[in-house]
GROMACS .gro file of C-alpha atoms in nm:
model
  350
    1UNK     CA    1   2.422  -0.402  -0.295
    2UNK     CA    2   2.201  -0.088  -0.432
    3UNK     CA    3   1.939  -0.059  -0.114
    4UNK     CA    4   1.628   0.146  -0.142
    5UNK     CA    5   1.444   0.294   0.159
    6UNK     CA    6   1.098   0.447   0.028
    7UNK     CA    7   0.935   0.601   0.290
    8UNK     CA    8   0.644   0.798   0.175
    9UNK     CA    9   0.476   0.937   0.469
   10UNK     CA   10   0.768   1.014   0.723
   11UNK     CA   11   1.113   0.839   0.876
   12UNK     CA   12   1.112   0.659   1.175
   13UNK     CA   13   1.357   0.772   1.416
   14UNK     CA   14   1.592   0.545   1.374
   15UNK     CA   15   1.576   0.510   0.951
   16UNK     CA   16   1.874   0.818   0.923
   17UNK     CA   17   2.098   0.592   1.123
   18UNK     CA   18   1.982   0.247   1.002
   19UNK     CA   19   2.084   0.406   0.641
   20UNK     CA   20   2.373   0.581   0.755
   21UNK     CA   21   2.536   0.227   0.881
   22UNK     CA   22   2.383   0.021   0.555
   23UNK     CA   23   2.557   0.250   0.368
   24UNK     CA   24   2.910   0.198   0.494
   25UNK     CA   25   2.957  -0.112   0.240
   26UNK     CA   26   2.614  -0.080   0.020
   27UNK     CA   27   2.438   0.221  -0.180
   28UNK     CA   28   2.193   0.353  -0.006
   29UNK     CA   29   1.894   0.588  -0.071
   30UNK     CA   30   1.601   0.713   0.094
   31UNK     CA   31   1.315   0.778  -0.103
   32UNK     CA   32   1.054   1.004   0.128
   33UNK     CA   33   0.828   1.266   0.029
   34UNK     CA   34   0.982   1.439   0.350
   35UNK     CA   35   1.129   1.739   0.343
   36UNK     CA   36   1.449   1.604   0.530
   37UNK     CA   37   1.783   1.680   0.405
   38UNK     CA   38   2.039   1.433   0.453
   39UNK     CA   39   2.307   1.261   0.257
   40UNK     CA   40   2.129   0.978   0.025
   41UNK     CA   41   1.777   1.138   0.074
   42UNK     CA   42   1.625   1.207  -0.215
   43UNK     CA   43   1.286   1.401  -0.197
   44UNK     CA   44   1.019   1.261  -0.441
   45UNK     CA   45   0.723   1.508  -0.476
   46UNK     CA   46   0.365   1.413  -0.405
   47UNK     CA   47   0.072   1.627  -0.298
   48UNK     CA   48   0.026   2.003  -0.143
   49UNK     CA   49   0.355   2.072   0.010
   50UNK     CA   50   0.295   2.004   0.405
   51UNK     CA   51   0.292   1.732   0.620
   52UNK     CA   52  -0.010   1.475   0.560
   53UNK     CA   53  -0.146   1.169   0.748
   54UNK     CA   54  -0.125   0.802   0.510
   55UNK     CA   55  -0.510   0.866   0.476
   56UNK     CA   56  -0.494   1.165   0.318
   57UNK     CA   57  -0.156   1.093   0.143
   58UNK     CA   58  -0.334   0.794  -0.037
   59UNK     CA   59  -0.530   1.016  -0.322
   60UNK     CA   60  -0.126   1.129  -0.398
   61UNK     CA   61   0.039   0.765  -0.429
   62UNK     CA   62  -0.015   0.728  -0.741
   63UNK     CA   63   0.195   1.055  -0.815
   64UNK     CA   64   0.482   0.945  -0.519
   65UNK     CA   65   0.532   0.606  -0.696
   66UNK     CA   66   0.527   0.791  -1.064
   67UNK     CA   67   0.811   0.955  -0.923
   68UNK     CA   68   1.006   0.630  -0.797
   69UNK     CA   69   0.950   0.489  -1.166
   70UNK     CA   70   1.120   0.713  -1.286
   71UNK     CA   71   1.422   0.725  -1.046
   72UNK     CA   72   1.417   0.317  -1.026
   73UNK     CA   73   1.411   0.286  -1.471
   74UNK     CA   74   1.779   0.549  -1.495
   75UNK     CA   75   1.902   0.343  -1.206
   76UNK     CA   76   1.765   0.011  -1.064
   77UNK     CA   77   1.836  -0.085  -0.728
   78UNK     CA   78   1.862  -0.432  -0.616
   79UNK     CA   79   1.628  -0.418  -0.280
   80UNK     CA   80   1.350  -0.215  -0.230
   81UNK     CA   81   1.268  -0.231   0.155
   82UNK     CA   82   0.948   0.022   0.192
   83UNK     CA   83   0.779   0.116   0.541
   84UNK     CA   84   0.439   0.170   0.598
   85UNK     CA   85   0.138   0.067   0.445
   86UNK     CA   86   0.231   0.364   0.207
   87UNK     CA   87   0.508   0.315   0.104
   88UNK     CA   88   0.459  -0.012  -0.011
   89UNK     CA   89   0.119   0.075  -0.233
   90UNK     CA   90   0.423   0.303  -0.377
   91UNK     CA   91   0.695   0.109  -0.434
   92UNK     CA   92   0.477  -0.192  -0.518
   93UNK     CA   93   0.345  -0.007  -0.816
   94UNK     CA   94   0.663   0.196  -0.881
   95UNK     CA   95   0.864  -0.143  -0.899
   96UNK     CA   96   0.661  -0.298  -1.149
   97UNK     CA   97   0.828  -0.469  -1.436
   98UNK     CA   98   1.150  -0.410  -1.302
   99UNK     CA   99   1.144  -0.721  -1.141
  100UNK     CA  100   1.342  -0.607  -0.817
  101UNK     CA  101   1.224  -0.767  -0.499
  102UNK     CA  102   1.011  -0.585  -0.249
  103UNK     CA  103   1.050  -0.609   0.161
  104UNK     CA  104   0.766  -0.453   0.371
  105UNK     CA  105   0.742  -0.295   0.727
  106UNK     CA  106   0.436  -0.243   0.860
  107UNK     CA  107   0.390   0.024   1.194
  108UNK     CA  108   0.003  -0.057   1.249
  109UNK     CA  109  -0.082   0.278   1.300
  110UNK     CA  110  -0.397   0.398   1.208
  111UNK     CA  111  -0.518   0.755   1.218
  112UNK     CA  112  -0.829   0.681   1.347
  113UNK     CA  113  -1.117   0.409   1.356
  114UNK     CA  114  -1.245   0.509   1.008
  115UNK     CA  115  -0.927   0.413   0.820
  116UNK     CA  116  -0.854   0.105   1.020
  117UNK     CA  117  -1.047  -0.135   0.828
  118UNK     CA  118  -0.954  -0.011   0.516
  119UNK     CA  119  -0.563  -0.038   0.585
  120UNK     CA  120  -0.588  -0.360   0.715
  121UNK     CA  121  -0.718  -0.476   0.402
  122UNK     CA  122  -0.470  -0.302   0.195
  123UNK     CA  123  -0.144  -0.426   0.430
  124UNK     CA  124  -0.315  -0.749   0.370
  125UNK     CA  125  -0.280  -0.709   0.018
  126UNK     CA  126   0.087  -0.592   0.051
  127UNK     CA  127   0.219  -0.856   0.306
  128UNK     CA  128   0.108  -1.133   0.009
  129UNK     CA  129   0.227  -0.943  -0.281
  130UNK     CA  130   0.571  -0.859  -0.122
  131UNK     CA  131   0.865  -1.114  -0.108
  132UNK     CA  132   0.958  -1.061   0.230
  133UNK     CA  133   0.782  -0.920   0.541
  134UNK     CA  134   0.950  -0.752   0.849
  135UNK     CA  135   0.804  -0.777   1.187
  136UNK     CA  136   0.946  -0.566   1.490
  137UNK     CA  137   0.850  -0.728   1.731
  138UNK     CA  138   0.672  -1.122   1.788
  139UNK     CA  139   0.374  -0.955   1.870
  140UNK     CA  140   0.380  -0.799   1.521
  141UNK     CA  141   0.492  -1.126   1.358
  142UNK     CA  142   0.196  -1.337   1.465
  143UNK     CA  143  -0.066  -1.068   1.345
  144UNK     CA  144   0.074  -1.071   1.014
  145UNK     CA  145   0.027  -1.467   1.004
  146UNK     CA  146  -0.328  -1.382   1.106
  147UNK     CA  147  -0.336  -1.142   0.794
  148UNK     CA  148  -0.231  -1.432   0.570
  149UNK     CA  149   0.150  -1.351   0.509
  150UNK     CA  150   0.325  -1.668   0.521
  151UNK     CA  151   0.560  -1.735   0.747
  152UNK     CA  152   0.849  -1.800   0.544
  153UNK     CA  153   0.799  -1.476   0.436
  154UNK     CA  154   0.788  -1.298   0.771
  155UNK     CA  155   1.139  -1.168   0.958
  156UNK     CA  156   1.152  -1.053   1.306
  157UNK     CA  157   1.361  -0.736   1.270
  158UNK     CA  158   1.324  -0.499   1.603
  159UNK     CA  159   1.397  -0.089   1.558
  160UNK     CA  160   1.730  -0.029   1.624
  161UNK     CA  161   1.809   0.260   1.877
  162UNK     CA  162   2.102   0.507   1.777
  163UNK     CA  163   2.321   0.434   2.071
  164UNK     CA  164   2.565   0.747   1.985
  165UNK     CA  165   2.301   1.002   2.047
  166UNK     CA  166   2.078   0.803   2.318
  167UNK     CA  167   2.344   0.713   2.540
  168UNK     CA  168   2.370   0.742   2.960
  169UNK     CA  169   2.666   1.022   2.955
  170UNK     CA  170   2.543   1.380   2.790
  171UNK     CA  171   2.369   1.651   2.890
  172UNK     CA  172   2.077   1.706   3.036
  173UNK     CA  173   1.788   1.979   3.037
  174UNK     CA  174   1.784   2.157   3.323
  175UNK     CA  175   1.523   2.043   3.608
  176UNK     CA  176   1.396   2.150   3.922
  177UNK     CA  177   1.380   1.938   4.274
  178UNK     CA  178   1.091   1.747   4.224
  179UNK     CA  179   1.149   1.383   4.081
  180UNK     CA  180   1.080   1.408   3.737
  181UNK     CA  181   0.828   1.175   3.484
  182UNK     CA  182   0.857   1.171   3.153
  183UNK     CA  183   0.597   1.067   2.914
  184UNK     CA  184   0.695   1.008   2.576
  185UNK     CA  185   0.419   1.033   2.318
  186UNK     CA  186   0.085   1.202   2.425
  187UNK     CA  187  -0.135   0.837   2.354
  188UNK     CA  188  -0.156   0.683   2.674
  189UNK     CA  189  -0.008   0.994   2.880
  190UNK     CA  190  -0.395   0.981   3.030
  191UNK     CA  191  -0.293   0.696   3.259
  192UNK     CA  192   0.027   0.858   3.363
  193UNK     CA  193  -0.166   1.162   3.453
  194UNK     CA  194  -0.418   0.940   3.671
  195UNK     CA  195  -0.142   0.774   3.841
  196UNK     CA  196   0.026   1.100   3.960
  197UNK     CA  197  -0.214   1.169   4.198
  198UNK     CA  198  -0.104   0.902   4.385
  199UNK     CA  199   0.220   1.056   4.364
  200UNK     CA  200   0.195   1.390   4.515
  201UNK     CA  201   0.634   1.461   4.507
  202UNK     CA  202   0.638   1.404   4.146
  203UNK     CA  203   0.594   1.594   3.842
  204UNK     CA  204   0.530   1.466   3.501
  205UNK     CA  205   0.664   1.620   3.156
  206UNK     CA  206   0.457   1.480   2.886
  207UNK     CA  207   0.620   1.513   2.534
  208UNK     CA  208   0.425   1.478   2.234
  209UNK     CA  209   0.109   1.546   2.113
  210UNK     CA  210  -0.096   1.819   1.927
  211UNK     CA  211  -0.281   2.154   2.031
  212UNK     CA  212  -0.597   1.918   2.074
  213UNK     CA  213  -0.396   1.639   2.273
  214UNK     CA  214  -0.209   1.891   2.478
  215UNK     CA  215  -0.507   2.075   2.606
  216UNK     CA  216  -0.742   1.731   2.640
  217UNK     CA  217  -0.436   1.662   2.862
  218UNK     CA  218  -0.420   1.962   3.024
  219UNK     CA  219  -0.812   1.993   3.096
  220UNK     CA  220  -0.750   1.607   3.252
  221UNK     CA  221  -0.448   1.718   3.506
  222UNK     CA  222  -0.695   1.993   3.608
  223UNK     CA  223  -0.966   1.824   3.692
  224UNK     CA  224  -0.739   1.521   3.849
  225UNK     CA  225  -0.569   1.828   4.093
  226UNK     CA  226  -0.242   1.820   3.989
  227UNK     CA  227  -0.230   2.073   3.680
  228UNK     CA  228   0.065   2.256   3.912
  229UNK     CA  229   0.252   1.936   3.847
  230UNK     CA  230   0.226   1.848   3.508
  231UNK     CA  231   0.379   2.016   3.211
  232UNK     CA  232   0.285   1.980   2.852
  233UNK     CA  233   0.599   2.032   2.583
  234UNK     CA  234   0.410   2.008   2.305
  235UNK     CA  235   0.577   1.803   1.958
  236UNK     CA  236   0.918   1.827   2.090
  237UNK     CA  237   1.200   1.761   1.809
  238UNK     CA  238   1.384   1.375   1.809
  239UNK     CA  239   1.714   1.577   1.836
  240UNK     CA  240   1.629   1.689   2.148
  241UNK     CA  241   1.511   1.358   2.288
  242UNK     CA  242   1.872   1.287   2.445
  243UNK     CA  243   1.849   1.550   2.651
  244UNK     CA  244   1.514   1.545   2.756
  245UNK     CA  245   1.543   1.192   2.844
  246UNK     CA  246   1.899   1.241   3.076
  247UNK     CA  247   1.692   1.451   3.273
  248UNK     CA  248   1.417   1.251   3.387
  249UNK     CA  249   1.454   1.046   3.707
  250UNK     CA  250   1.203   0.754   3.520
  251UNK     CA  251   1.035   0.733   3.169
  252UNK     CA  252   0.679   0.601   3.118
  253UNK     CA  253   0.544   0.511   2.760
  254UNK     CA  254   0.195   0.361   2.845
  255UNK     CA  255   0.005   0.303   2.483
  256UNK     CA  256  -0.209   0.045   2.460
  257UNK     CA  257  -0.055  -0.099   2.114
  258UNK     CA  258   0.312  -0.070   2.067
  259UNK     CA  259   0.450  -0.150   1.703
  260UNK     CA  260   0.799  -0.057   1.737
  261UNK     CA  261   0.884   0.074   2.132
  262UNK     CA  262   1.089   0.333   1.981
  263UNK     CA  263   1.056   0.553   2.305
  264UNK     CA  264   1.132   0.337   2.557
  265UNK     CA  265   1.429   0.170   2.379
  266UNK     CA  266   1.600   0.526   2.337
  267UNK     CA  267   1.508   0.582   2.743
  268UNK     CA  268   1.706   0.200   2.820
  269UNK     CA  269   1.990   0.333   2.576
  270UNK     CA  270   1.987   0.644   2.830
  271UNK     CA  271   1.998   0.466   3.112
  272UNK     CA  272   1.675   0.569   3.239
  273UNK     CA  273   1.455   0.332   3.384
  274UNK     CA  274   1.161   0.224   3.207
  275UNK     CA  275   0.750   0.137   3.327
  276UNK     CA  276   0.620   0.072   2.974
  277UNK     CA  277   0.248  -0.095   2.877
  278UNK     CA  278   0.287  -0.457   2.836
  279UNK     CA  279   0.194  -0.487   2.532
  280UNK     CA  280   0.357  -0.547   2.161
  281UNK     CA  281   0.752  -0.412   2.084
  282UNK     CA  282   0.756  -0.386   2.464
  283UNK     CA  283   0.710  -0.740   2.542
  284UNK     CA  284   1.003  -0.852   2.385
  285UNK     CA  285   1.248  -0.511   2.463
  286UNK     CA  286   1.165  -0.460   2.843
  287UNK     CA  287   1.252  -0.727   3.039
  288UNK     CA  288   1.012  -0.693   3.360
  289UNK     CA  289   1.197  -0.647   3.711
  290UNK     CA  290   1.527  -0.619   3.516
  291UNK     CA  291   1.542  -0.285   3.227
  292UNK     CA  292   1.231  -0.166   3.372
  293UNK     CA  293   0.892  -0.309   3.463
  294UNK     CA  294   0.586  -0.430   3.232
  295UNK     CA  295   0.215  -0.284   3.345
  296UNK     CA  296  -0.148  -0.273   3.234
  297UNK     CA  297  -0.204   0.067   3.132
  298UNK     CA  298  -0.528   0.087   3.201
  299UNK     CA  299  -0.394   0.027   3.647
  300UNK     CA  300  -0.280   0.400   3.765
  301UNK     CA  301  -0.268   0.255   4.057
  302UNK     CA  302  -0.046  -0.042   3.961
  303UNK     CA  303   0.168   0.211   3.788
  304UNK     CA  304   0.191   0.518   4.120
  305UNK     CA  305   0.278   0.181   4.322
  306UNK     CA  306   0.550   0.056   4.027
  307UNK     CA  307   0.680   0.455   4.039
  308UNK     CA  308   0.716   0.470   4.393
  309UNK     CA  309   0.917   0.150   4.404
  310UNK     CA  310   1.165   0.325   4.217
  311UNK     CA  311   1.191   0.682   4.291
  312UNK     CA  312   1.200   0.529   4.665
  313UNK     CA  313   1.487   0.289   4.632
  314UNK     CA  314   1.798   0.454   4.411
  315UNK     CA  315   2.002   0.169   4.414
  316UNK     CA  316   1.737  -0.036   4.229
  317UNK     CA  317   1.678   0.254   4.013
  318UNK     CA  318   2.041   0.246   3.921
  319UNK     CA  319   2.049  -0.094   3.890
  320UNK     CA  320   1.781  -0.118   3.623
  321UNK     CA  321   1.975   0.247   3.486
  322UNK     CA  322   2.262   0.010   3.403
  323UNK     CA  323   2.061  -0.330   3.274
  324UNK     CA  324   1.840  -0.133   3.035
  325UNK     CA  325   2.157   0.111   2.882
  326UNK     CA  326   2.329  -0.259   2.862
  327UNK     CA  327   2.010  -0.456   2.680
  328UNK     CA  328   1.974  -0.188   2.479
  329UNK     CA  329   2.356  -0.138   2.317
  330UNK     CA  330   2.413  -0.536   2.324
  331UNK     CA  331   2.071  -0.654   2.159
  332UNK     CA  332   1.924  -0.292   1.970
  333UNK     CA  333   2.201  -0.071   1.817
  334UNK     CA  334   2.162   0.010   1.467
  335UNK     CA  335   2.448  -0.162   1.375
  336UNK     CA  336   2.314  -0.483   1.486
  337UNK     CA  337   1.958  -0.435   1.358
  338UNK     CA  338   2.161  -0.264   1.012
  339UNK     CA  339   2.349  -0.664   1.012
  340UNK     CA  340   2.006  -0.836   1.089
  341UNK     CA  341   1.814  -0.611   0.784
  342UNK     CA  342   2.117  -0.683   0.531
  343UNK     CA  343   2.142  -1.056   0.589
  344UNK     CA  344   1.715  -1.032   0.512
  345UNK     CA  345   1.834  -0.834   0.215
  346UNK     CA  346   2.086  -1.150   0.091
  347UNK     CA  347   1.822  -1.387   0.134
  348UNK     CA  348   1.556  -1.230  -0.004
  349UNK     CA  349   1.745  -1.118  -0.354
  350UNK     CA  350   1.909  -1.467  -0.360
   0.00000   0.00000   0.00000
């Protein structure tokens, strides 16, 4: 089978390795205005040349899925399987008259309020005008139903975790004595900076996040008391997420929306125990009391009370260590999630 990835706006973490293990019996290419280099990446030009949000990447679709036309007319793939709202405008359009069947991700994440509204009525318009729909989580799959997509069309496809890079054994970054916190993703990292004051042997490493986020985040641990505790790494690159990971004692990933769980899967793969917001992808990945525990994000208290359970009691932190690392290679590898995506592919071309 010829598979295409379009992916106009950037590559979730786990799309390198999903095509990497598609393309071990299938043709693979990823179409991305990205920069990334990789084998079966092909860069299609579109806009200034610099990262954009989808917002401001929509005046340049029209250019992005030019480029795919052309590509898709000298050689036609079979599937086209685009993610983000984005990518499917593109490959929608690009696609047209070739009569190859389209299958649509959506990651529900909007750059701000303004934009919201207007996404949600163009995903709207993609989730009916594409053959099939993948959801990652059930959380996911009943929205789109409440868009209109119907459920025939809809798949519940998780993101995969690469469990050769996010694994318990590996290196580590080096750490001092304090029990380390990690926060993955500076969105929500406001809760895990209330709850550490009700921590006082912690510290917290919050990864992720802009110049703006990282000093809105720093000007919060100040005024909470415990800017001494807290440190702020800034974007920090995926590659180095294994590391980073292996070297906190517990990872929190407290957003109040959660379309794929991406961060806390690759912590479970590690081995590292888990409080995540109970809310969308986590729902269905973190299995409360067990790989980690479920919270309100909104409760620092609830959370300082969840932490201290577990920096307090290591055999239960070792226990849930091994139960997460175990959910996450049986049930999220990218070779599963890579068989679950190609048997969507067979039904959907058939």
């Amino acid at each position: 089978m010829d598979i295409a990835i379009v992916s106009a706006h950037e590559l979730t973490p786990d799309t390198p390795a999903i095509a990497r293990e598609l393309g071990r019996g299938h043709r693979v290419t990823v179409y991305t205005r990205s920069k990334v280099q990789g084998d079966g990446v092909e860069h299609v030009p579109a806009g200034p040349d610099m990262e954009l949000s989808e917002s401001d990447l929509l005046p340049y679709i029209s250019d992005f899925s030019d480029g795919l036309r052309r590509r898709w007319r000298e050689h036609r793939p079979d599937i086209i399987h685009a993610y983000s709202w984005s990518s499917g405008l593109a490959a929608i359009a690009g696609s047209e008259g070739l009569g190859v069947p389209v299958t649509q991700t959506f990651h529900s994440h909007y750059d701000d309020n303004r934009s919201a509204e207007p996404v949600r009525r163009l995903e709207c318009a993609i989730g009916r005008r594409a053959r099939a729909v993948i959801a990652a989580c059930a959380d996911e799959e009943s929205e789109l139903i409440r868009m209109g997509v119907p459920r025939r069309n809809i798949s519940v496809v998780p993101h995969g975790v690469d469990i050769e890079r996010f694994r318990r054994q590996g290196p580590a970054f080096p750490r001092g004595e304090r029990p380390r916190l990690l926060h993955v993703g500076h969105v929500g990292a406001d809760w895990a900076v209330h709850a550490l004051r009700a921590v006082p042997e912690a510290e917290l490493v919050i990864a992720g996040g802009d110049d703006q986020s990282v000093e809105r985040l720093r000007a919060l641990a100040g005024e909470h008391g415990v800017a001494d505790r807290v440190e702020m790494l800034g974007m920090v690159p995926h590659t180095a997420m294994p590391k980073l990971m292996r070297s906190a004692d517990l990872v929190l990933s407290l957003p109040p929306t959660v379309p794929t769980g991406t961060a806390a899967l690759e912590a479970m793969a590690c081995g590292i125990p888990v409080i995540a917001s109970a809310a969308g992808a986590h729902l269905d990945s973190v299995v409360d009391g067990v790989t980690g525990f479920l919270t309100r994000p909104d409760r620092p208290l609830e959370i300082a009370h969840r932490i201290r359970r577990l920096l307090g009691d290591a055999t239960l932190r070792t226990a849930i260590g091994y139960a997460a690392a175990d959910r996450a290679r049986s049930r999220y590898s990218v070779e599963r999630i890579s068989m679950e995506l190609l048997r969507v592919y067979e039904k959907t071309c058939a």
